[in-house]
Amino acid sequence: MHVGSVESEPGAVVSGWFEATDLPTGGTERLPLVVAEGESAGPTLWLTGGVHGDEATGVAVAQDAMRADLAANLSGTVACVPVVNPAGLRRNARQSYYGDDDPNRYFPDPDSPSSRPPGVQERIDERLYEAFAASADALLDLHTAQIGSMPFLIRDRVLYGERRSESEAEELSAELDRLADAYGFPTLTEYPAAEYVEQALQRSTAGAALNAAGIPAVTVELGGHSVVEEEVRAAGVAGVYGVLVELGMLDSADVPEDVGDPGVGVPDAPVDYPVRRAVHPRTETAGLVRHRVEPGDAVESGDTVADVVTPQGERVDTVETGHDGYVVARREGLVAYEGDPVLSMAVRDDGDAVVPRDANAESE
């Protein structure tokens, strides 16, 4: 494989750089790149981390999965970009300094052409997209969520329409399930289709790989941001190796002894029905939030999950969930304004995994 400055070699792990954009002060913005190529032919798996500059455990999992001995028994190739957003990493911030919005919403969406000239972040994302779209058979995008979040995996809905038929989308969906199951984390399906497109999630790394390029891709949320959570890091590396085994790129007997089984150390989902991601519930009363639930707690529709109190500590309202499901994370911080979310949840999902792109959103 030739990508960026790397020319991979059978049986070797080679490091280099992917040039993303020129800098006005001279030099080039470069993304770190590591490629492991096996002696035998096989699929190509891409790993991306650090799309958000403060998501430390995702970067660590990407780095640590690319062991010096990875290529020895590998069939196929693993291409890894541990830090997709070095500008955000320098600031220890979610965003880059190329824009104040989400850098993970600028990957190509051929079904929504724009007449607006692309900015620098969009150009960086498009160049990286072209690299993985040309070679990837599967992609894992490594992230973190809110502080205190339980680890989980996001499975996008597969959209059909002009780009692919419903039957083609069903086949892609089955490959997506295979990838998610192999990683070993609790799986949340993404938002309903209309909300998914409204939030431009089809332009995220995994969303573009899946719904534009037709590559099975998932987003892995590795606990909380800003610091490496060691237990989650180990589970994240084990998940990568689980995917390598599932794709036939590595024999289970060749997984290193210090790499655990997928899912070990990660709490199981406390419910047995399908769930989707939801930023829910929200408070209608401004105040200070006192949570009554913790990540991993199962809840039923109508349960009180938080109190809203005044600065003096007087309770002025309670917040109830409108869904069955479980708590993934609590809102960070103490203060909430009207309409602010209190939790991130996994809520019961009765929707289809394969949907027309123009499907109406389900109400929350």
Coordinates of C-alpha atoms in Angstrom, one line a residue:
M1 CA 0.0 0.0 0.0
H2 CA 1.2 3.5 -0.8
V3 CA -0.5 6.2 1.3
G4 CA 1.0 9.5 2.3
S5 CA 4.7 9.1 2.8
V6 CA 4.4 5.4 3.6
E7 CA 5.2 2.6 1.2
S8 CA 4.2 -0.5 3.2
E9 CA 6.3 -3.6 3.2
P10 CA 5.1 -7.2 3.6
G11 CA 5.8 -8.4 7.2
A12 CA 6.6 -4.9 8.4
V13 CA 5.0 -2.0 10.3
V14 CA 6.0 1.3 8.7
S15 CA 5.4 4.9 10.0
G16 CA 5.1 8.1 8.1
W17 CA 2.9 11.1 7.5
F18 CA -0.2 12.1 5.5
E19 CA 0.0 15.7 4.3
A20 CA -3.3 17.3 4.9
T21 CA -2.9 21.0 4.0
D22 CA -0.3 23.8 3.7
L23 CA 0.1 26.2 6.6
P24 CA 0.3 30.0 6.1
T25 CA 3.3 30.2 8.3
G26 CA 5.2 27.7 6.2
G27 CA 5.3 23.9 6.4
T28 CA 2.5 21.4 6.2
E29 CA -0.2 20.1 8.5
R30 CA 0.6 16.4 8.7
L31 CA -1.4 13.5 10.1
P32 CA 0.6 10.7 11.7
L33 CA 0.3 7.4 9.8
V34 CA 1.2 3.8 10.6
V35 CA 0.7 0.9 8.2
A36 CA 1.1 -2.8 9.0
E37 CA 1.1 -5.1 6.0
G38 CA 1.0 -8.9 6.4
E39 CA 3.0 -11.5 4.4
S40 CA -0.3 -12.8 3.0
A41 CA -3.1 -11.1 1.1
G42 CA -6.3 -10.1 2.8
P43 CA -8.6 -7.2 3.7
T44 CA -7.6 -3.7 4.6
L45 CA -8.8 -2.3 7.9
W46 CA -8.5 1.4 8.6
L47 CA -8.3 2.8 12.2
T48 CA -8.8 6.5 12.8
G49 CA -8.5 8.3 16.1
G50 CA -8.4 11.8 17.5
V51 CA -10.9 13.4 15.1
H52 CA -11.7 15.4 18.2
G53 CA -8.6 16.8 19.8
D54 CA -9.4 16.1 23.4
E55 CA -10.5 12.4 23.0
A56 CA -7.4 10.8 24.5
T57 CA -8.3 7.2 24.8
G58 CA -9.2 6.9 21.1
V59 CA -5.7 8.1 20.2
A60 CA -4.1 5.6 22.7
V61 CA -6.1 2.7 21.3
A62 CA -5.1 3.5 17.7
Q63 CA -1.5 3.8 18.8
D64 CA -1.4 0.6 20.9
A65 CA -3.2 -1.5 18.4
M66 CA -0.4 -0.9 15.9
R67 CA 2.1 -3.1 17.7
A68 CA 5.6 -3.7 16.3
D69 CA 4.7 -7.4 15.9
L70 CA 1.3 -6.8 14.3
A71 CA 2.4 -7.6 10.7
A72 CA 4.1 -10.9 11.6
N73 CA 0.9 -13.1 11.4
L74 CA -1.3 -10.7 9.6
S75 CA -3.2 -11.4 6.4
G76 CA -4.0 -8.1 4.7
T77 CA -3.2 -4.5 5.8
V78 CA -4.0 -2.2 8.7
A79 CA -3.7 1.5 8.0
C80 CA -3.9 3.8 11.1
V81 CA -4.2 7.5 11.5
P82 CA -4.0 7.9 15.3
V83 CA -4.6 11.7 15.2
V84 CA -7.0 13.0 12.5
N85 CA -7.2 16.5 14.1
P86 CA -3.7 17.6 15.2
A87 CA -4.9 21.2 15.3
G88 CA -7.4 20.2 18.0
L89 CA -4.8 18.1 19.8
R90 CA -2.4 21.0 20.1
R91 CA -5.2 22.9 21.9
N92 CA -6.4 19.9 23.8
A93 CA -9.8 20.8 22.4
R94 CA -12.6 19.1 20.5
Q95 CA -12.4 21.5 17.5
S96 CA -9.5 22.4 15.3
Y97 CA -8.6 26.1 14.9
Y98 CA -9.6 25.8 11.2
G99 CA -13.2 26.3 12.4
D100 CA -15.3 26.6 15.5
D101 CA -17.7 23.7 14.6
D102 CA -17.3 19.9 14.6
P103 CA -14.5 18.7 12.4
N104 CA -16.3 15.4 12.2
R105 CA -19.0 16.8 10.0
Y106 CA -17.0 17.6 6.9
F107 CA -16.4 14.3 5.2
P108 CA -18.0 14.0 1.7
D109 CA -21.7 13.4 1.1
P110 CA -22.2 12.9 -2.6
D111 CA -26.0 13.0 -2.2
S112 CA -25.9 16.6 -0.9
P113 CA -23.7 18.6 -3.3
S114 CA -22.9 22.1 -2.2
S115 CA -22.2 25.2 -4.3
R116 CA -20.2 26.7 -1.3
P117 CA -16.4 26.5 -1.8
P118 CA -14.9 24.1 0.7
G119 CA -13.0 25.4 3.7
V120 CA -9.7 24.0 5.0
Q121 CA -11.3 21.5 7.4
E122 CA -13.5 20.2 4.6
R123 CA -10.5 19.8 2.3
I124 CA -8.6 17.9 5.0
D125 CA -11.5 15.6 5.6
E126 CA -12.0 15.0 1.9
R127 CA -8.4 14.1 1.3
L128 CA -8.4 11.6 4.1
Y129 CA -11.7 10.2 2.9
E130 CA -10.3 9.7 -0.6
A131 CA -7.4 7.7 0.9
F132 CA -9.6 5.3 2.9
A133 CA -12.3 5.1 0.3
A134 CA -9.8 3.8 -2.2
S135 CA -8.5 0.9 -0.1
A136 CA -10.6 0.2 3.0
D137 CA -12.7 -3.0 3.5
A138 CA -13.7 -1.9 7.0
L139 CA -13.1 1.1 9.2
L140 CA -13.1 1.7 13.0
D141 CA -13.3 5.4 14.1
L142 CA -12.2 5.7 17.7
H143 CA -13.7 8.4 20.0
T144 CA -14.6 9.1 23.5
A145 CA -17.8 10.6 25.0
Q146 CA -18.7 12.6 28.1
I147 CA -16.8 12.3 31.4
G148 CA -18.0 9.2 33.2
S149 CA -19.6 7.7 30.1
M150 CA -19.8 4.0 29.8
P151 CA -18.0 2.6 26.7
F152 CA -20.2 1.8 23.7
L153 CA -20.3 1.5 20.0
I154 CA -22.4 3.5 17.5
R155 CA -23.9 1.7 14.5
D156 CA -25.1 4.1 11.8
R157 CA -28.3 3.4 9.9
V158 CA -27.7 2.3 6.4
L159 CA -29.3 4.7 3.9
Y160 CA -30.6 3.6 0.5
G161 CA -31.9 5.7 -2.4
E162 CA -30.0 7.0 -5.4
R163 CA -26.6 5.6 -4.3
R164 CA -27.7 2.0 -3.5
S165 CA -30.8 -0.2 -3.6
E166 CA -32.5 -1.5 -0.5
S167 CA -31.1 -5.0 -1.1
E168 CA -27.6 -3.6 -1.4
A169 CA -28.2 -1.7 1.8
E170 CA -29.3 -4.8 3.6
E171 CA -26.1 -6.6 2.6
L172 CA -24.0 -3.7 3.9
S173 CA -26.0 -3.7 7.1
A174 CA -25.2 -7.3 7.7
E175 CA -21.5 -6.6 7.3
L176 CA -21.9 -3.7 9.7
D177 CA -23.5 -6.0 12.4
R178 CA -20.7 -8.4 12.0
L179 CA -18.1 -5.6 12.6
A180 CA -20.0 -4.3 15.6
D181 CA -20.5 -7.7 17.2
A182 CA -16.8 -8.5 16.8
Y183 CA -15.7 -5.4 18.7
G184 CA -17.6 -6.6 21.8
F185 CA -19.0 -3.3 23.1
P186 CA -22.7 -2.6 23.8
T187 CA -24.1 -1.3 20.5
L188 CA -26.4 1.7 20.0
T189 CA -28.0 2.4 16.6
E190 CA -27.7 6.0 15.5
Y191 CA -30.5 8.5 15.5
P192 CA -33.5 8.0 13.2
A193 CA -32.7 8.7 9.5
A194 CA -34.1 12.3 9.1
E195 CA -32.4 13.4 12.4
Y196 CA -29.2 11.6 11.3
V197 CA -29.1 13.6 8.1
E198 CA -30.2 16.8 9.7
Q199 CA -27.2 16.6 12.1
A200 CA -24.9 15.8 9.1
L201 CA -23.9 12.5 10.7
Q202 CA -23.6 11.0 7.2
R203 CA -20.6 13.4 7.0
S204 CA -18.8 12.0 10.0
T205 CA -15.8 9.7 9.4
A206 CA -17.8 6.5 9.9
G207 CA -21.0 7.9 8.3
A208 CA -19.2 8.9 5.1
A209 CA -17.3 5.6 4.9
L210 CA -20.5 3.7 5.3
N211 CA -23.1 5.7 3.4
A212 CA -21.0 7.4 0.8
A213 CA -18.2 4.8 0.1
G214 CA -20.2 1.7 1.1
I215 CA -17.5 0.6 3.6
P216 CA -18.6 -1.1 6.8
A217 CA -17.6 1.4 9.5
V218 CA -18.5 2.0 13.2
T219 CA -17.8 4.7 15.8
V220 CA -16.4 3.4 19.0
E221 CA -16.9 5.6 22.1
L222 CA -14.2 4.7 24.7
G223 CA -15.4 6.2 27.9
G224 CA -14.7 9.8 28.9
H225 CA -12.5 12.4 27.2
S226 CA -9.4 14.3 28.1
V227 CA -7.4 11.5 29.9
V228 CA -6.6 8.0 28.9
E229 CA -8.8 5.5 30.8
E230 CA -6.5 2.5 31.1
E231 CA -9.1 -0.2 31.5
V232 CA -11.1 1.1 28.5
R233 CA -7.9 1.5 26.5
A234 CA -7.2 -2.2 27.0
A235 CA -10.7 -3.1 26.0
G236 CA -10.5 -0.9 23.0
V237 CA -7.3 -2.6 21.8
A238 CA -9.0 -6.0 22.4
G239 CA -11.9 -4.9 20.3
V240 CA -9.6 -4.0 17.4
Y241 CA -8.0 -7.5 17.5
G242 CA -11.5 -9.0 17.7
V243 CA -12.3 -7.3 14.4
L244 CA -9.0 -8.5 12.9
V245 CA -10.0 -12.1 13.8
E246 CA -13.5 -11.7 12.5
L247 CA -12.3 -10.3 9.2
G248 CA -9.9 -13.3 8.8
M249 CA -6.9 -11.0 9.0
L250 CA -5.5 -12.8 12.1
D251 CA -6.0 -16.2 13.6
S252 CA -7.3 -16.2 17.2
A253 CA -4.2 -18.2 18.2
D254 CA -2.0 -15.4 17.0
V255 CA -3.6 -12.7 19.2
P256 CA -0.9 -11.6 21.7
E257 CA -1.3 -13.0 25.2
D258 CA -1.5 -9.6 26.8
V259 CA -4.5 -8.6 24.6
G260 CA -7.8 -9.7 26.2
D261 CA -11.0 -11.0 24.7
P262 CA -13.3 -8.4 23.1
G263 CA -15.7 -6.9 25.7
V264 CA -13.8 -7.9 28.8
G265 CA -13.9 -5.0 31.3
V266 CA -16.8 -3.3 29.6
P267 CA -20.2 -3.3 31.2
D268 CA -22.9 -5.2 29.4
A269 CA -26.0 -3.5 28.2
P270 CA -28.6 -3.7 31.1
V271 CA -31.5 -4.3 28.7
D272 CA -32.0 -7.0 26.1
Y273 CA -33.9 -5.0 23.4
P274 CA -32.5 -3.0 20.6
V275 CA -31.5 0.6 21.5
R276 CA -30.6 3.8 19.7
R277 CA -28.7 6.9 20.8
A278 CA -30.7 9.8 22.3
V279 CA -29.7 13.0 23.9
H280 CA -32.6 12.7 26.4
P281 CA -34.4 13.9 28.6
R282 CA -34.2 17.6 28.7
T283 CA -35.2 20.0 31.5
E284 CA -37.8 22.7 31.0
T285 CA -36.7 24.5 34.1
A286 CA -33.4 26.4 34.5
G287 CA -31.4 25.6 37.5
L288 CA -28.7 23.2 38.9
V289 CA -29.0 19.6 38.1
R290 CA -28.8 16.8 40.7
H291 CA -28.8 13.4 39.0
R292 CA -30.6 10.4 40.5
V293 CA -29.1 7.9 38.1
E294 CA -25.7 6.8 36.9
P295 CA -24.2 5.4 33.7
G296 CA -25.4 1.8 33.2
D297 CA -28.7 2.2 35.1
A298 CA -31.7 0.8 33.3
V299 CA -34.8 3.1 33.4
E300 CA -38.4 2.9 32.3
S301 CA -40.5 5.7 30.7
G302 CA -41.8 7.9 33.5
D303 CA -38.9 7.4 35.9
T304 CA -37.5 10.5 37.5
V305 CA -33.8 10.8 36.6
A306 CA -32.8 14.1 38.0
D307 CA -33.9 17.0 40.2
V308 CA -33.5 20.7 39.3
V309 CA -32.7 22.9 42.3
T310 CA -32.0 26.6 43.0
P311 CA -28.6 27.9 44.0
Q312 CA -29.9 27.6 47.5
G313 CA -30.6 23.9 47.1
E314 CA -34.4 24.1 46.9
R315 CA -35.9 21.6 44.5
V316 CA -38.0 23.4 41.8
D317 CA -38.6 20.6 39.3
T318 CA -37.9 17.0 38.4
V319 CA -36.9 15.5 35.1
E320 CA -38.5 12.3 33.8
T321 CA -37.4 10.0 31.0
G322 CA -39.9 9.5 28.2
H323 CA -38.3 6.3 27.1
D324 CA -37.4 2.8 28.3
G325 CA -33.6 2.3 28.0
Y326 CA -30.5 2.9 30.0
V327 CA -28.2 5.7 31.0
V328 CA -25.0 6.0 28.9
A329 CA -23.7 9.3 30.4
R330 CA -24.8 12.2 32.6
R331 CA -24.6 15.8 31.4
E332 CA -21.3 17.4 32.3
G333 CA -21.5 20.4 34.6
L334 CA -24.0 21.6 37.2
V335 CA -25.9 24.4 35.4
A336 CA -28.8 23.8 33.0
Y337 CA -30.9 26.2 31.0
E338 CA -34.4 25.6 29.7
G339 CA -34.2 22.9 27.1
D340 CA -30.8 21.6 28.0
P341 CA -30.2 17.8 28.1
V342 CA -29.7 16.0 31.4
L343 CA -28.5 12.6 30.1
S344 CA -27.2 10.7 27.1
M345 CA -29.3 7.5 26.8
A346 CA -29.7 4.3 24.9
V347 CA -33.5 4.2 24.3
R348 CA -35.6 1.4 22.9
D349 CA -35.4 1.3 19.1
D350 CA -38.2 -0.1 17.1
G351 CA -36.9 1.4 13.9
D352 CA -35.3 -0.3 10.9
A353 CA -31.5 -0.5 10.6
V354 CA -31.9 0.0 6.8
V355 CA -33.9 3.1 5.9
P356 CA -34.6 5.4 2.9
R357 CA -32.5 8.5 3.1
D358 CA -35.6 10.7 3.2
A359 CA -37.3 8.8 6.0
N360 CA -39.2 10.9 8.5
A361 CA -37.6 11.2 12.0
E362 CA -39.1 9.4 14.9
S363 CA -40.3 11.6 17.6
E364 CA -38.6 11.6 21.0

